[in-house]
């Protein structure tokens, strides 16, 4: 009768080095040479996944004092025959020494499995195996030791290969995502980086597999933390004596020792990358950066939020497929109302502080042009407009943020509508960015507040609008005096107020009149005619929107 696969239980793993290879008891029992001895598991069948670090042949009754943990002990029991007290103590001593298993060769000393030893092994949870056919222990020792040595050599080789490759990427200035992609490639499984609250900061691996992992991330993360998830291997991320996150190999199917090695090397590389602030892992390295480096966990969280919001806005990934990422990032998504905002500040830390102060769940990420995106997640019975106004008022309460404008889209009750809401908030922010009346706008600005400028911003990429703008302004766009376009912009924005325009451009009224005449000559229009002036104004708004 041979060993059957274990179906439950978690082995007590003896202390060992992260790189140290091991075979499980189950794997040893499956070796061809062992099968020839007709092994039968008579106790501890639920512990067959315990690691075997070594095989030790011993007939001494006090063998436990010679062990250091993880050994599979082979014996004929010749010194135990006829003494049940010794038999029970023998098993208990192996348990105390954290032996992996005991294998008893049946023969003259024990023609059948001894009940005392079997019961003691069951109570201790120690796998006990009996061999029904004579078996040369030397062959098993040789087989297992050679396999362990080969695995140890392979583990050391993998260690150096991974370290060399990841260090090379870091010194070449590769982004942190490139490192994680390599780790996922080596592991053949998804890789997840989290903070200490299990919020996902970064992922790598095949997208469908990553999405499967994130779909039920909270439950899986708890199982991984408790060590009950098969194939889930984690390594702590510690920098300057402070633990700030974890790297998790999700569903690793290779040798567990090799998986631990890979996770440890990956963690070392991430910590080194963070210390050096290298590649475009820096927050200030790409569009929409807010300055600083990856030297704080918060910057990892912002990078994760930026990646999520960017994917939402771009539409490259369907919104429904991004739900697991949003949930894993800590954003409530079930039965919620979402409020997309774009704020005219690069200080994402301040935005985070205001959200925490008001108790508003949301994610924050820096965008281009010194702006930040905020996605609020509210309960359906909360007043989205009032809370958004409260958020804007608290944000503007600081002296250096008194004129900060919050561009908002209407609340979205369906997650699938969030991308359109974010794009709308961006368009509102674009529309007010160069508005001469920006300081007179309310703290929260919506599409209806930006009127014609907002409409033009929405249509700026339409080829017909682009053609119209070029046709109306061609005389000035091709002209030698670029200042005329600026004068025209101010003149129209002030409602064709000549005195105000002259004042803003620091010129006399006669000088302004000459410039206005030149503008009308270049464009072939009469700016005193309302319809012609309106046409030129719309064309100028479209031109500025396209240039912006």
PDB file of C-alpha atoms in Angstrom, residues 459-469 546:
ATOM      1  CA  UNK A 459     -14.727  69.505 -29.602  1.00  0.00           C
ATOM      2  CA  UNK A 460     -11.088  70.484 -29.955  1.00  0.00           C
ATOM      3  CA  UNK A 461     -10.022  67.222 -31.616  1.00  0.00           C
ATOM      4  CA  UNK A 462     -12.787  67.336 -34.227  1.00  0.00           C
ATOM      5  CA  UNK A 463     -11.166  67.825 -37.679  1.00  0.00           C
ATOM      6  CA  UNK A 464     -13.910  70.280 -38.672  1.00  0.00           C
ATOM      7  CA  UNK A 465     -13.201  72.449 -35.636  1.00  0.00           C
ATOM      8  CA  UNK A 466      -9.459  72.313 -36.328  1.00  0.00           C
ATOM      9  CA  UNK A 467     -10.013  73.329 -39.946  1.00  0.00           C
ATOM     10  CA  UNK A 468     -12.314  76.174 -38.862  1.00  0.00           C
ATOM     11  CA  UNK A 469      -9.737  77.545 -36.397  1.00  0.00           C
ATOM     12  CA  UNK A 546      -5.619  72.393 -29.561  1.00  0.00           C
TER      13      UNK A 546
END
